[in-house]
Amino acid sequence: MFGYVKPVPDELLVKEHNFYRATYCGICRAMQKHTGRLCALSLTYDSVFFAIVRMMLTGEKCTASRCRCLAHPVRCRDCVRENDALIFTARAFSILAYGKACDACDDTRGLHRLPLLVARGVLRRAAKRADLPDLLAVMQRELAALAELERAHCPSIDEVVDCSGRMLGEFFAAELVGDEREIAYGIGYRLGRFIAAADAAEDFEKDRKNHNYNPYLFGGTGDFDEPERAAARLSLRAELYELEKEVLRLPHKAYPYMGNIVKNILYYGLPAHVRFLDEREGQEKGVKA
Amino acid sequence: MTDPYIVLGVSRDASEEEIKAAYRKLARRYHPDRYANDPEGARAAEEKMKEINEAYDAVNRMRSGSSGHTGGGSSFVSVREKINRGYFADAERELDSMAEGARTAEWHYLKSALLARRGWHHDAMREIEIACAMDPANSEYARARELYHSRFGGFGSQYRGSRAGDPRFEGNRGGECSTCDICTTLMCMDCCCEGCGGDFIRCI
């Protein structure tokens, strides 16, 4: 969940975009306060989607204030005041960042590993400060399951991406109950699957060159030409179709701003990661012509 | 056993299409969802459905001769029945327990239906492609494949008209800072410093 879940700002109303940025600032401040300043450097825009879904489900009150920070020392910015949803988002994302750092450390060799080791050390402390042992355990369990499937060169793409789906599902649903929990789990599960599948499709060429595991490499013919690409495109759109079903269960009428941001991410931001498969195809055709 | 043609309500010289249409019509009429509030009726419909499935399979077997569902024919009837009744886990277990040799086009088709129900669409599509490749003449498999493409292929195009998918809006990414932004900011800072008597960047 790093860098994939973003809206297309051109399609947002100005007030919606301001709210989006204010939420980001709010999460950043909450992260600095609850998990440490260094950890806040790992924050990504993906966290805003997480926070907005949570605020829509819990009905958390959002009030804005003006604030200045180290990253924006000159201009005052709108910032959503700290609430439970933002604090939880900050804590959950410090754990996800730690997981990402562990993964990157395992995959990298040589001198490039040094800065990653430092980052992992910082994020380990932040994850400890986040004080969510259940989520930390879920993440470690699913990453271990994923590593096991990778070792076994699992040919089923769905089985591989399901680990990420289950993990994000648990993160979204944590500390919620009843229908809210069900909706949040559904959104997290589908989003996690989509991100993992899109990431694998994007990394195909790199993984083939470096002889790394990639589900599209072992699940198909070993090539990634038009038939495989068309199948990947269709299955990614199928994931979005399932995600849409879950997202439409959120209380959109009660929260129109947040609803529009979530819909923008679903209908514009995420499909951009499917369209790269078309684009490459177009470029190749252009070269041949 | 009653004559399967009578059970399906078709004549002996009916075409394959007519038989399939008759089967689908009956399957719809006796679908368990229609009897959600009527347990008595649901039981009767279940019995009837079992009879219809057996008749349909028997007709298929008779028509395709030895190339039909040899080895797994009767099992597929029970798998279809379990799917119709909503026992998806049982149906999947039964399919997985079948030997490699019994995995006909029908096996791949049913597996695909179960995977799609779980939302595992990539594997589901792979299975339906295999089923279509093994039995290209089967219109049921071809229709399922077609349905996949039409349902998922145009995702997002219905949202706010035609803009989703418009390449003009694709290059845009939220909240990023370009190299131009950085240079402009540095130049502005340099101007400010020079105005105050200092020099932030000497070469500009």
Tab-separated table of C-alpha atoms in Angstrom:
chain	number	residue	atom	x	y	z
A	1	MET	CA	0.000	0.000	0.000
A	2	PHE	CA	2.723	2.467	-0.896
A	3	GLY	CA	2.031	5.067	-3.530
A	4	TYR	CA	-0.901	3.338	-5.165
A	5	VAL	CA	-3.936	4.815	-3.464
A	6	LYS	CA	-4.144	8.418	-4.634
A	7	PRO	CA	-6.875	10.549	-6.156
A	8	VAL	CA	-6.625	12.520	-9.401
A	9	PRO	CA	-6.846	16.092	-8.015
A	10	ASP	CA	-8.149	17.584	-11.279
A	11	GLU	CA	-11.359	15.691	-10.762
A	12	LEU	CA	-11.850	16.822	-7.150
A	13	LEU	CA	-13.658	19.971	-6.098
A	14	VAL	CA	-11.300	22.539	-4.551
A	15	LYS	CA	-12.888	22.060	-1.115
A	16	GLU	CA	-12.516	18.300	-1.432
A	17	HIS	CA	-8.876	18.636	-2.387
A	18	ASN	CA	-8.274	20.987	0.550
A	19	PHE	CA	-9.907	18.492	2.859
A	20	TYR	CA	-7.731	15.733	1.426
A	21	ARG	CA	-4.559	17.708	2.093
A	22	ALA	CA	-5.758	18.780	5.522
A	23	THR	CA	-6.335	15.130	6.417
A	24	TYR	CA	-2.822	14.283	5.272
A	25	CYS	CA	-1.412	17.054	7.470
A	26	GLY	CA	-3.538	15.790	10.368
A	27	ILE	CA	-2.181	12.246	10.010
A	28	CYS	CA	1.392	13.560	9.755
A	29	ARG	CA	1.004	15.519	12.994
A	30	ALA	CA	-0.599	12.554	14.730
A	31	MET	CA	2.286	10.380	13.563
A	32	GLN	CA	4.889	12.817	14.859
A	33	LYS	CA	3.179	12.892	18.217
A	34	HIS	CA	2.346	9.200	18.664
A	35	THR	CA	5.035	7.253	16.805
A	36	GLY	CA	7.941	9.680	16.443
A	37	ARG	CA	9.131	12.418	14.103
A	38	LEU	CA	11.405	10.180	12.045
A	39	CYS	CA	8.617	7.723	11.446
A	40	ALA	CA	6.473	10.539	9.989
A	41	LEU	CA	8.963	10.716	7.103
A	42	SER	CA	7.650	7.343	5.929
A	43	LEU	CA	4.085	8.646	5.584
A	44	THR	CA	2.428	8.297	2.167
A	45	TYR	CA	-0.772	9.624	0.631
A	46	ASP	CA	-2.274	6.128	0.876
A	47	SER	CA	-2.897	6.752	4.554
A	48	VAL	CA	-5.496	9.404	3.699
A	49	PHE	CA	-7.747	6.810	2.062
A	50	PHE	CA	-7.415	4.640	5.162
A	51	ALA	CA	-8.265	7.562	7.460
A	52	ILE	CA	-11.213	8.727	5.357
A	53	VAL	CA	-12.762	5.247	5.222
A	54	ARG	CA	-12.361	5.007	8.971
A	55	MET	CA	-13.851	8.440	9.605
A	56	MET	CA	-16.838	7.616	7.375
A	57	LEU	CA	-17.462	4.397	9.281
A	58	THR	CA	-16.967	5.702	12.811
A	59	GLY	CA	-18.630	9.092	12.216
A	60	GLU	CA	-15.630	10.837	13.746
A	61	LYS	CA	-15.966	14.609	13.996
A	62	CYS	CA	-13.566	16.576	11.784
A	63	THR	CA	-12.600	20.095	12.690
A	64	ALA	CA	-9.898	22.015	10.885
A	65	SER	CA	-7.233	24.309	12.243
A	66	ARG	CA	-4.414	26.257	10.598
A	67	CYS	CA	-0.922	24.981	11.213
A	68	ARG	CA	2.697	25.401	10.230
A	69	CYS	CA	5.276	22.622	10.170
A	70	LEU	CA	8.917	21.947	9.278
A	71	ALA	CA	8.011	20.784	5.783
A	72	HIS	CA	5.884	23.906	5.108
A	73	PRO	CA	7.437	26.620	7.270
A	74	VAL	CA	6.250	29.586	5.238
A	75	ARG	CA	2.605	29.017	4.428
A	76	CYS	CA	-0.029	28.112	6.987
A	77	ARG	CA	-1.979	25.053	5.971
A	78	ASP	CA	-5.355	23.644	6.888
A	79	CYS	CA	-4.997	20.663	9.123
A	80	VAL	CA	-7.659	18.294	10.469
A	81	ARG	CA	-7.500	18.311	14.268
A	82	GLU	CA	-6.389	15.104	15.886
A	83	ASN	CA	-9.178	12.535	16.389
A	84	ASP	CA	-9.283	8.800	17.117
A	85	ALA	CA	-9.380	7.821	13.438
A	86	LEU	CA	-6.292	9.895	12.604
A	87	ILE	CA	-4.373	8.569	15.599
A	88	PHE	CA	-5.249	5.000	14.662
A	89	THR	CA	-4.216	5.631	11.042
A	90	ALA	CA	-0.863	6.999	12.215
A	91	ARG	CA	-0.253	3.973	14.441
A	92	ALA	CA	-1.334	1.453	11.795
A	93	PHE	CA	0.819	3.043	9.095
A	94	SER	CA	3.917	2.995	11.271
A	95	ILE	CA	3.464	-0.784	11.440
A	96	LEU	CA	2.916	-1.058	7.667
A	97	ALA	CA	6.029	1.062	7.079
A	98	TYR	CA	8.013	-1.270	9.334
A	99	GLY	CA	6.741	-4.265	7.329
A	100	LYS	CA	7.748	-2.575	4.095
A	101	ALA	CA	11.236	-1.826	5.483
A	102	CYS	CA	11.673	-5.465	6.591
A	103	ASP	CA	10.625	-6.633	3.134
A	104	ALA	CA	13.015	-4.215	1.412
A	105	CYS	CA	15.887	-5.327	3.702
A	106	ASP	CA	15.289	-8.974	2.830
A	107	ASP	CA	15.231	-8.238	-0.912
A	108	THR	CA	18.332	-6.021	-1.066
A	109	ARG	CA	21.966	-7.067	-1.004
A	110	GLY	CA	25.214	-5.107	-0.844
A	111	LEU	CA	25.824	-1.525	0.196
A	112	HIS	CA	22.287	-0.393	-0.651
A	113	ARG	CA	21.161	-2.411	2.321
A	114	LEU	CA	22.813	-0.127	4.890
A	115	PRO	CA	20.328	2.784	4.780
A	116	LEU	CA	17.492	0.274	4.767
A	117	LEU	CA	18.847	-1.344	7.924
A	118	VAL	CA	18.909	2.059	9.635
A	119	ALA	CA	15.347	2.785	8.472
A	120	ARG	CA	14.235	-0.614	9.720
A	121	GLY	CA	15.712	0.094	13.137
A	122	VAL	CA	13.907	3.437	13.387
A	123	LEU	CA	10.622	1.971	12.179
A	124	ARG	CA	10.872	-1.001	14.528
A	125	ARG	CA	10.887	1.413	17.457
A	126	ALA	CA	7.991	3.346	15.923
A	127	ALA	CA	5.999	0.127	15.427
A	128	LYS	CA	6.627	-0.721	19.066
A	129	ARG	CA	5.426	2.719	20.134
A	130	ALA	CA	2.281	2.265	18.021
A	131	ASP	CA	1.244	-0.388	20.544
A	132	LEU	CA	-0.903	-2.547	18.253
A	133	PRO	CA	0.481	-6.041	18.939
A	134	ASP	CA	-2.404	-7.810	17.181
A	135	LEU	CA	-1.852	-5.991	13.915
A	136	LEU	CA	1.902	-6.494	14.149
A	137	ALA	CA	1.285	-10.232	14.572
A	138	VAL	CA	-1.166	-10.290	11.642
A	139	MET	CA	1.367	-8.536	9.444
A	140	GLN	CA	4.186	-10.872	10.396
A	141	ARG	CA	1.949	-13.921	9.863
A	142	GLU	CA	0.828	-12.829	6.401
A	143	LEU	CA	4.332	-11.780	5.305
A	144	ALA	CA	5.593	-15.205	6.412
A	145	ALA	CA	2.767	-16.902	4.463
A	146	LEU	CA	3.690	-14.817	1.420
A	147	ALA	CA	7.375	-15.722	1.742
A	148	GLU	CA	6.392	-19.391	1.978
A	149	LEU	CA	4.320	-19.173	-1.235
A	150	GLU	CA	7.178	-17.363	-2.969
A	151	ARG	CA	9.620	-20.069	-1.951
A	152	ALA	CA	7.255	-22.731	-3.286
A	153	HIS	CA	6.915	-20.752	-6.571
A	154	CYS	CA	3.138	-20.762	-6.227
A	155	PRO	CA	1.473	-20.643	-9.665
A	156	SER	CA	-1.828	-19.203	-8.417
A	157	ILE	CA	-1.849	-15.406	-8.597
A	158	ASP	CA	-5.008	-15.238	-6.509
A	159	GLU	CA	-3.475	-17.286	-3.709
A	160	VAL	CA	-0.405	-15.022	-3.556
A	161	VAL	CA	-2.285	-11.726	-3.579
A	162	ASP	CA	-4.721	-13.063	-0.984
A	163	CYS	CA	-2.014	-12.680	1.718
A	164	SER	CA	-1.895	-8.922	1.133
A	165	GLY	CA	-5.687	-8.829	0.956
A	166	ARG	CA	-6.138	-10.538	4.307
A	167	MET	CA	-3.495	-8.318	5.881
A	168	LEU	CA	-5.002	-5.013	4.747
A	169	GLY	CA	-8.465	-6.340	5.569
A	170	GLU	CA	-7.395	-6.853	9.183
A	171	PHE	CA	-5.793	-3.404	9.279
A	172	PHE	CA	-8.925	-1.684	7.983
A	173	ALA	CA	-11.240	-3.659	10.265
A	174	ALA	CA	-9.184	-3.376	13.470
A	175	GLU	CA	-11.081	-2.065	16.498
A	176	LEU	CA	-14.367	-1.847	14.564
A	177	VAL	CA	-17.433	-4.005	15.217
A	178	GLY	CA	-20.558	-5.234	13.432
A	179	ASP	CA	-21.424	-3.963	9.945
A	180	GLU	CA	-18.669	-1.353	10.043
A	181	ARG	CA	-16.100	-4.064	10.592
A	182	GLU	CA	-17.486	-6.098	7.710
A	183	ILE	CA	-17.445	-3.148	5.285
A	184	ALA	CA	-13.954	-2.066	6.376
A	185	TYR	CA	-12.601	-5.613	6.032
A	186	GLY	CA	-14.139	-5.908	2.552
A	187	ILE	CA	-12.550	-2.663	1.385
A	188	GLY	CA	-9.146	-3.540	2.866
A	189	TYR	CA	-9.244	-7.072	1.499
A	190	ARG	CA	-10.075	-6.028	-2.060
A	191	LEU	CA	-7.687	-3.082	-2.005
A	192	GLY	CA	-4.832	-5.252	-0.718
A	193	ARG	CA	-5.433	-7.810	-3.447
A	194	PHE	CA	-5.574	-5.107	-6.121
A	195	ILE	CA	-2.356	-3.435	-4.975
A	196	ALA	CA	-0.460	-6.722	-4.765
A	197	ALA	CA	-1.635	-7.812	-8.226
A	198	ALA	CA	-0.944	-4.406	-9.836
A	199	ASP	CA	2.479	-4.298	-8.191
A	200	ALA	CA	3.330	-7.779	-9.471
A	201	ALA	CA	2.197	-6.864	-13.003
A	202	GLU	CA	4.269	-3.671	-12.940
A	203	ASP	CA	7.373	-5.465	-11.645
A	204	PHE	CA	7.162	-8.321	-14.139
A	205	GLU	CA	10.046	-7.295	-16.406
A	206	LYS	CA	12.307	-6.370	-13.467
A	207	ASP	CA	11.640	-9.675	-11.703
A	208	ARG	CA	12.242	-11.684	-14.854
A	209	LYS	CA	15.579	-9.956	-15.396
A	210	ASN	CA	16.695	-10.462	-11.788
A	211	HIS	CA	15.284	-14.015	-11.602
A	212	ASN	CA	12.999	-13.046	-8.727
A	213	TYR	CA	9.673	-14.625	-7.987
A	214	ASN	CA	6.651	-13.036	-9.639
A	215	PRO	CA	3.221	-14.724	-9.673
A	216	TYR	CA	2.623	-13.696	-13.304
A	217	LEU	CA	5.912	-15.378	-14.208
A	218	PHE	CA	5.076	-18.717	-12.626
A	219	GLY	CA	1.300	-18.587	-13.116
A	220	GLY	CA	1.466	-18.196	-16.868
A	221	THR	CA	3.602	-19.093	-19.827
A	222	GLY	CA	6.648	-17.170	-18.566
A	223	ASP	CA	5.999	-14.333	-21.022
A	224	PHE	CA	4.004	-11.182	-20.593
A	225	ASP	CA	2.711	-10.563	-24.092
A	226	GLU	CA	-0.725	-9.475	-25.192
A	227	PRO	CA	-2.753	-12.541	-24.065
A	228	GLU	CA	-1.185	-12.485	-20.571
A	229	ARG	CA	-1.450	-8.727	-20.388
A	230	ALA	CA	-5.109	-8.815	-21.404
A	231	ALA	CA	-5.778	-11.402	-18.695
A	232	ALA	CA	-3.958	-9.268	-16.108
A	233	ARG	CA	-5.902	-6.193	-17.204
A	234	LEU	CA	-9.202	-7.980	-16.911
A	235	SER	CA	-8.436	-9.502	-13.523
A	236	LEU	CA	-7.280	-6.137	-12.130
A	237	ARG	CA	-10.512	-4.562	-13.333
A	238	ALA	CA	-12.368	-7.456	-11.726
A	239	GLU	CA	-10.684	-6.612	-8.410
A	240	LEU	CA	-11.797	-2.994	-8.810
A	241	TYR	CA	-15.314	-4.187	-9.586
A	242	GLU	CA	-15.354	-6.096	-6.299
A	243	LEU	CA	-13.814	-3.119	-4.471
A	244	GLU	CA	-16.526	-0.869	-5.893
A	245	LYS	CA	-19.212	-3.094	-4.375
A	246	GLU	CA	-17.629	-2.666	-0.943
A	247	VAL	CA	-16.947	1.068	-1.294
A	248	LEU	CA	-20.560	1.769	-2.258
A	249	ARG	CA	-21.615	0.337	1.111
A	250	LEU	CA	-20.004	3.312	2.882
A	251	PRO	CA	-22.411	6.047	4.083
A	252	HIS	CA	-21.864	8.350	1.089
A	253	LYS	CA	-24.946	10.487	1.701
A	254	ALA	CA	-23.874	11.468	5.213
A	255	TYR	CA	-20.323	12.379	4.119
A	256	PRO	CA	-20.401	13.774	0.561
A	257	TYR	CA	-16.855	15.269	0.605
A	258	MET	CA	-15.209	12.160	1.870
A	259	GLY	CA	-17.418	10.014	-0.373
A	260	ASN	CA	-16.282	11.925	-3.463
A	261	ILE	CA	-12.619	11.561	-2.519
A	262	VAL	CA	-13.055	7.833	-2.056
A	263	LYS	CA	-14.921	7.542	-5.374
A	264	ASN	CA	-12.263	9.614	-7.127
A	265	ILE	CA	-9.582	7.215	-5.889
A	266	LEU	CA	-11.672	4.219	-6.966
A	267	TYR	CA	-12.664	5.461	-10.419
A	268	TYR	CA	-9.613	7.536	-11.452
A	269	GLY	CA	-6.626	6.937	-9.174
A	270	LEU	CA	-6.601	3.150	-9.025
A	271	PRO	CA	-7.542	2.440	-12.691
A	272	ALA	CA	-4.429	4.420	-13.722
A	273	HIS	CA	-2.445	1.408	-12.487
A	274	VAL	CA	-4.378	-0.838	-14.868
A	275	ARG	CA	-3.987	1.481	-17.830
A	276	PHE	CA	-0.196	1.218	-17.811
A	277	LEU	CA	-0.730	-2.244	-19.307
A	278	ASP	CA	-2.521	-0.616	-22.267
A	279	GLU	CA	0.075	2.118	-22.568
A	280	ARG	CA	2.998	-0.239	-22.900
A	281	GLU	CA	1.125	-2.183	-25.501
A	282	GLY	CA	0.529	1.057	-27.441
A	283	GLN	CA	4.200	2.044	-27.230
A	284	GLU	CA	5.335	-1.324	-28.513
A	285	LYS	CA	2.920	-1.140	-31.409
A	286	GLY	CA	4.255	2.339	-32.185
A	287	VAL	CA	7.820	1.034	-32.313
A	288	LYS	CA	6.858	-1.787	-34.615
A	289	ALA	CA	4.947	0.514	-36.965
B	1	MET	CA	-35.401	-43.864	-14.413
B	2	THR	CA	-37.872	-41.670	-16.321
B	3	ASP	CA	-36.998	-40.741	-19.874
B	4	PRO	CA	-34.592	-37.788	-19.543
B	5	TYR	CA	-36.106	-36.103	-22.623
B	6	ILE	CA	-39.528	-36.116	-20.922
B	7	VAL	CA	-38.055	-34.689	-17.723
B	8	LEU	CA	-36.503	-31.832	-19.693
B	9	GLY	CA	-39.680	-31.409	-21.785
B	10	VAL	CA	-37.954	-31.608	-25.191
B	11	SER	CA	-38.341	-33.953	-28.155
B	12	ARG	CA	-35.725	-36.568	-29.019
B	13	ASP	CA	-34.642	-34.707	-32.132
B	14	ALA	CA	-34.246	-31.367	-30.332
B	15	SER	CA	-31.003	-29.475	-31.017
B	16	GLU	CA	-28.328	-28.993	-28.373
B	17	GLU	CA	-29.344	-25.357	-28.031
B	18	GLU	CA	-32.975	-26.253	-27.380
B	19	ILE	CA	-31.971	-28.750	-24.705
B	20	LYS	CA	-29.763	-26.205	-22.980
B	21	ALA	CA	-32.500	-23.570	-23.124
B	22	ALA	CA	-34.995	-26.032	-21.627
B	23	TYR	CA	-32.515	-26.970	-18.888
B	24	ARG	CA	-31.840	-23.349	-18.004
B	25	LYS	CA	-35.547	-22.532	-17.910
B	26	LEU	CA	-36.209	-25.429	-15.535
B	27	ALA	CA	-33.169	-24.592	-13.409
B	28	ARG	CA	-34.469	-21.047	-13.028
B	29	ARG	CA	-37.955	-22.229	-12.131
B	30	TYR	CA	-36.737	-24.607	-9.428
B	31	HIS	CA	-33.896	-22.474	-8.115
B	32	PRO	CA	-33.759	-22.645	-4.277
B	33	ASP	CA	-33.688	-18.823	-4.010
B	34	ARG	CA	-37.290	-18.714	-5.229
B	35	TYR	CA	-38.374	-20.769	-2.218
B	36	ALA	CA	-36.539	-18.862	0.485
B	37	ASN	CA	-39.701	-18.484	2.626
B	38	ASP	CA	-41.213	-21.866	1.841
B	39	PRO	CA	-39.246	-24.825	3.275
B	40	GLU	CA	-41.807	-27.361	2.001
B	41	GLY	CA	-41.594	-25.997	-1.534
B	42	ALA	CA	-37.795	-25.764	-1.289
B	43	ARG	CA	-37.537	-29.477	-0.510
B	44	ALA	CA	-39.772	-30.378	-3.442
B	45	ALA	CA	-37.811	-28.033	-5.745
B	46	GLU	CA	-34.576	-29.593	-4.601
B	47	GLU	CA	-35.854	-33.084	-5.518
B	48	LYS	CA	-37.025	-31.804	-8.875
B	49	MET	CA	-33.699	-30.071	-9.510
B	50	LYS	CA	-31.842	-33.274	-8.783
B	51	GLU	CA	-33.997	-35.097	-11.314
B	52	ILE	CA	-33.463	-32.352	-13.917
B	53	ASN	CA	-29.683	-32.364	-13.415
B	54	GLU	CA	-29.545	-36.133	-13.810
B	55	ALA	CA	-31.700	-35.994	-16.939
B	56	TYR	CA	-29.555	-33.225	-18.444
B	57	ASP	CA	-26.386	-35.140	-17.763
B	58	ALA	CA	-27.888	-38.344	-19.147
B	59	VAL	CA	-28.910	-36.591	-22.392
B	60	ASN	CA	-25.439	-35.107	-22.722
B	61	ARG	CA	-23.854	-38.493	-22.153
B	62	MET	CA	-26.116	-40.159	-24.710
B	63	ARG	CA	-25.414	-37.514	-27.317
B	64	SER	CA	-21.665	-37.255	-26.888
B	65	GLY	CA	-21.179	-41.046	-26.742
B	66	SER	CA	-17.937	-42.143	-25.150
B	67	SER	CA	-16.341	-38.670	-25.336
B	68	GLY	CA	-18.725	-37.326	-22.716
B	69	HIS	CA	-18.110	-36.990	-19.000
B	70	THR	CA	-16.527	-40.358	-18.646
B	71	GLY	CA	-15.445	-41.128	-15.138
B	72	GLY	CA	-16.759	-37.922	-13.606
B	73	GLY	CA	-20.274	-37.622	-15.082
B	74	SER	CA	-22.320	-38.438	-12.027
B	75	SER	CA	-20.017	-36.410	-9.773
B	76	PHE	CA	-20.526	-33.301	-11.890
B	77	VAL	CA	-24.272	-33.648	-11.387
B	78	SER	CA	-23.789	-33.654	-7.646
B	79	VAL	CA	-21.314	-30.736	-7.858
B	80	ARG	CA	-23.810	-28.706	-9.902
B	81	GLU	CA	-26.480	-29.565	-7.401
B	82	LYS	CA	-24.318	-28.439	-4.478
B	83	ILE	CA	-23.580	-25.167	-6.259
B	84	ASN	CA	-27.303	-24.650	-6.945
B	85	ARG	CA	-28.061	-25.233	-3.275
B	86	GLY	CA	-25.328	-22.890	-2.105
B	87	TYR	CA	-22.939	-25.498	-0.615
B	88	PHE	CA	-19.908	-23.981	-2.273
B	89	ALA	CA	-17.267	-25.341	0.098
B	90	ASP	CA	-18.568	-28.905	-0.330
B	91	ALA	CA	-18.690	-28.514	-4.097
B	92	GLU	CA	-15.110	-27.253	-4.157
B	93	ARG	CA	-13.908	-30.096	-1.949
B	94	GLU	CA	-15.547	-32.619	-4.252
B	95	LEU	CA	-14.007	-31.058	-7.354
B	96	ASP	CA	-10.534	-30.925	-5.809
B	97	SER	CA	-10.741	-34.578	-4.803
B	98	MET	CA	-11.179	-35.684	-8.423
B	99	ALA	CA	-8.169	-37.235	-10.106
B	100	GLU	CA	-6.276	-35.334	-12.810
B	101	GLY	CA	-7.658	-37.713	-15.434
B	102	ALA	CA	-11.281	-36.829	-14.606
B	103	ARG	CA	-10.701	-33.097	-15.076
B	104	THR	CA	-12.709	-32.487	-18.225
B	105	ALA	CA	-13.882	-29.178	-19.660
B	106	GLU	CA	-16.891	-29.422	-17.333
B	107	TRP	CA	-14.524	-29.709	-14.334
B	108	HIS	CA	-12.690	-26.528	-15.345
B	109	TYR	CA	-15.981	-24.722	-15.961
B	110	LEU	CA	-17.357	-25.606	-12.524
B	111	LYS	CA	-14.036	-24.758	-10.871
B	112	SER	CA	-14.137	-21.396	-12.595
B	113	ALA	CA	-17.668	-20.755	-11.303
B	114	LEU	CA	-16.575	-21.539	-7.741
B	115	LEU	CA	-13.450	-19.382	-7.946
B	116	ALA	CA	-15.474	-16.480	-9.363
B	117	ARG	CA	-17.944	-16.798	-6.505
B	118	ARG	CA	-15.047	-16.397	-4.051
B	119	GLY	CA	-13.847	-13.358	-6.017
B	120	TRP	CA	-10.632	-15.020	-7.247
B	121	HIS	CA	-11.129	-13.736	-10.741
B	122	HIS	CA	-7.690	-14.315	-12.218
B	123	ASP	CA	-7.731	-18.033	-11.555
B	124	ALA	CA	-11.420	-18.197	-12.496
B	125	MET	CA	-10.652	-16.702	-15.889
B	126	ARG	CA	-7.767	-19.061	-16.412
B	127	GLU	CA	-10.068	-22.034	-15.736
B	128	ILE	CA	-12.807	-20.781	-18.060
B	129	GLU	CA	-10.217	-20.277	-20.813
B	130	ILE	CA	-9.097	-23.885	-20.357
B	131	ALA	CA	-12.716	-25.085	-20.451
B	132	CYS	CA	-13.361	-23.131	-23.677
B	133	ALA	CA	-10.160	-24.454	-25.245
B	134	MET	CA	-11.045	-28.050	-24.375
B	135	ASP	CA	-14.606	-27.769	-25.657
B	136	PRO	CA	-14.839	-24.826	-28.084
B	137	ALA	CA	-18.327	-25.848	-29.273
B	138	ASN	CA	-19.902	-25.503	-25.834
B	139	SER	CA	-21.995	-22.357	-25.781
B	140	GLU	CA	-22.451	-22.386	-21.988
B	141	TYR	CA	-18.708	-22.006	-21.412
B	142	ALA	CA	-18.411	-19.447	-24.201
B	143	ARG	CA	-21.222	-17.392	-22.664
B	144	ALA	CA	-19.593	-17.476	-19.215
B	145	ARG	CA	-16.361	-16.224	-20.781
B	146	GLU	CA	-18.210	-13.504	-22.659
B	147	LEU	CA	-19.938	-12.439	-19.446
B	148	TYR	CA	-16.571	-11.986	-17.749
B	149	HIS	CA	-15.305	-9.708	-20.464
B	150	SER	CA	-18.451	-7.604	-20.651
B	151	ARG	CA	-18.826	-7.251	-16.870
B	152	PHE	CA	-15.270	-6.259	-15.964
B	153	GLY	CA	-13.825	-4.898	-19.223
B	154	GLY	CA	-15.448	-1.456	-18.981
B	155	PHE	CA	-14.915	-0.783	-15.284
B	156	GLY	CA	-15.310	2.858	-14.289
B	157	SER	CA	-16.675	4.157	-17.602
B	158	GLN	CA	-20.105	4.722	-16.068
B	159	TYR	CA	-18.776	7.160	-13.444
B	160	ARG	CA	-19.398	10.851	-14.279
B	161	GLY	CA	-19.777	10.176	-17.984
B	162	SER	CA	-16.894	9.535	-20.271
B	163	ARG	CA	-13.929	11.091	-18.443
B	164	ALA	CA	-12.773	7.910	-16.719
B	165	GLY	CA	-10.306	6.390	-19.125
B	166	ASP	CA	-9.605	9.669	-20.893
B	167	PRO	CA	-5.818	9.713	-21.487
B	168	ARG	CA	-5.691	13.493	-20.927
B	169	PHE	CA	-6.357	12.942	-17.238
B	170	GLU	CA	-3.926	10.127	-16.703
B	171	GLY	CA	-0.622	11.893	-16.263
B	172	ASN	CA	-1.860	13.737	-13.207
B	173	ARG	CA	-0.582	12.599	-9.837
B	174	GLY	CA	-1.605	14.151	-6.506
B	175	GLY	CA	0.702	16.195	-4.302
B	176	GLU	CA	3.971	15.689	-6.140
B	177	CYS	CA	6.681	18.331	-6.500
B	178	SER	CA	8.416	18.591	-9.871
B	179	THR	CA	12.024	19.624	-10.580
B	180	CYS	CA	10.679	22.915	-11.990
B	181	ASP	CA	8.984	23.647	-8.643
B	182	ILE	CA	12.253	23.058	-6.786
B	183	CYS	CA	14.274	25.325	-9.131
B	184	THR	CA	11.694	28.114	-8.931
B	185	THR	CA	11.645	27.940	-5.133
B	186	LEU	CA	15.472	28.064	-4.980
B	187	MET	CA	15.567	31.091	-7.297
B	188	CYS	CA	12.963	32.904	-5.189
B	189	MET	CA	14.914	32.154	-2.014
B	190	ASP	CA	18.082	33.469	-3.686
B	191	CYS	CA	16.329	36.722	-4.682
B	192	CYS	CA	15.086	37.192	-1.096
B	193	CYS	CA	18.588	36.591	0.333
B	194	GLU	CA	20.188	38.975	-2.137
B	195	GLY	CA	17.602	41.602	-1.284
B	196	CYS	CA	18.690	41.284	2.346
B	197	GLY	CA	22.379	41.541	1.505
B	198	GLY	CA	23.300	37.836	1.521
B	199	ASP	CA	23.743	35.303	-1.264
B	200	PHE	CA	21.996	31.959	-1.103
B	201	ILE	CA	23.228	30.547	-4.411
B	202	ARG	CA	26.316	32.244	-5.824
B	203	CYS	CA	25.961	31.284	-9.472
B	204	ILE	CA	22.497	32.835	-9.941
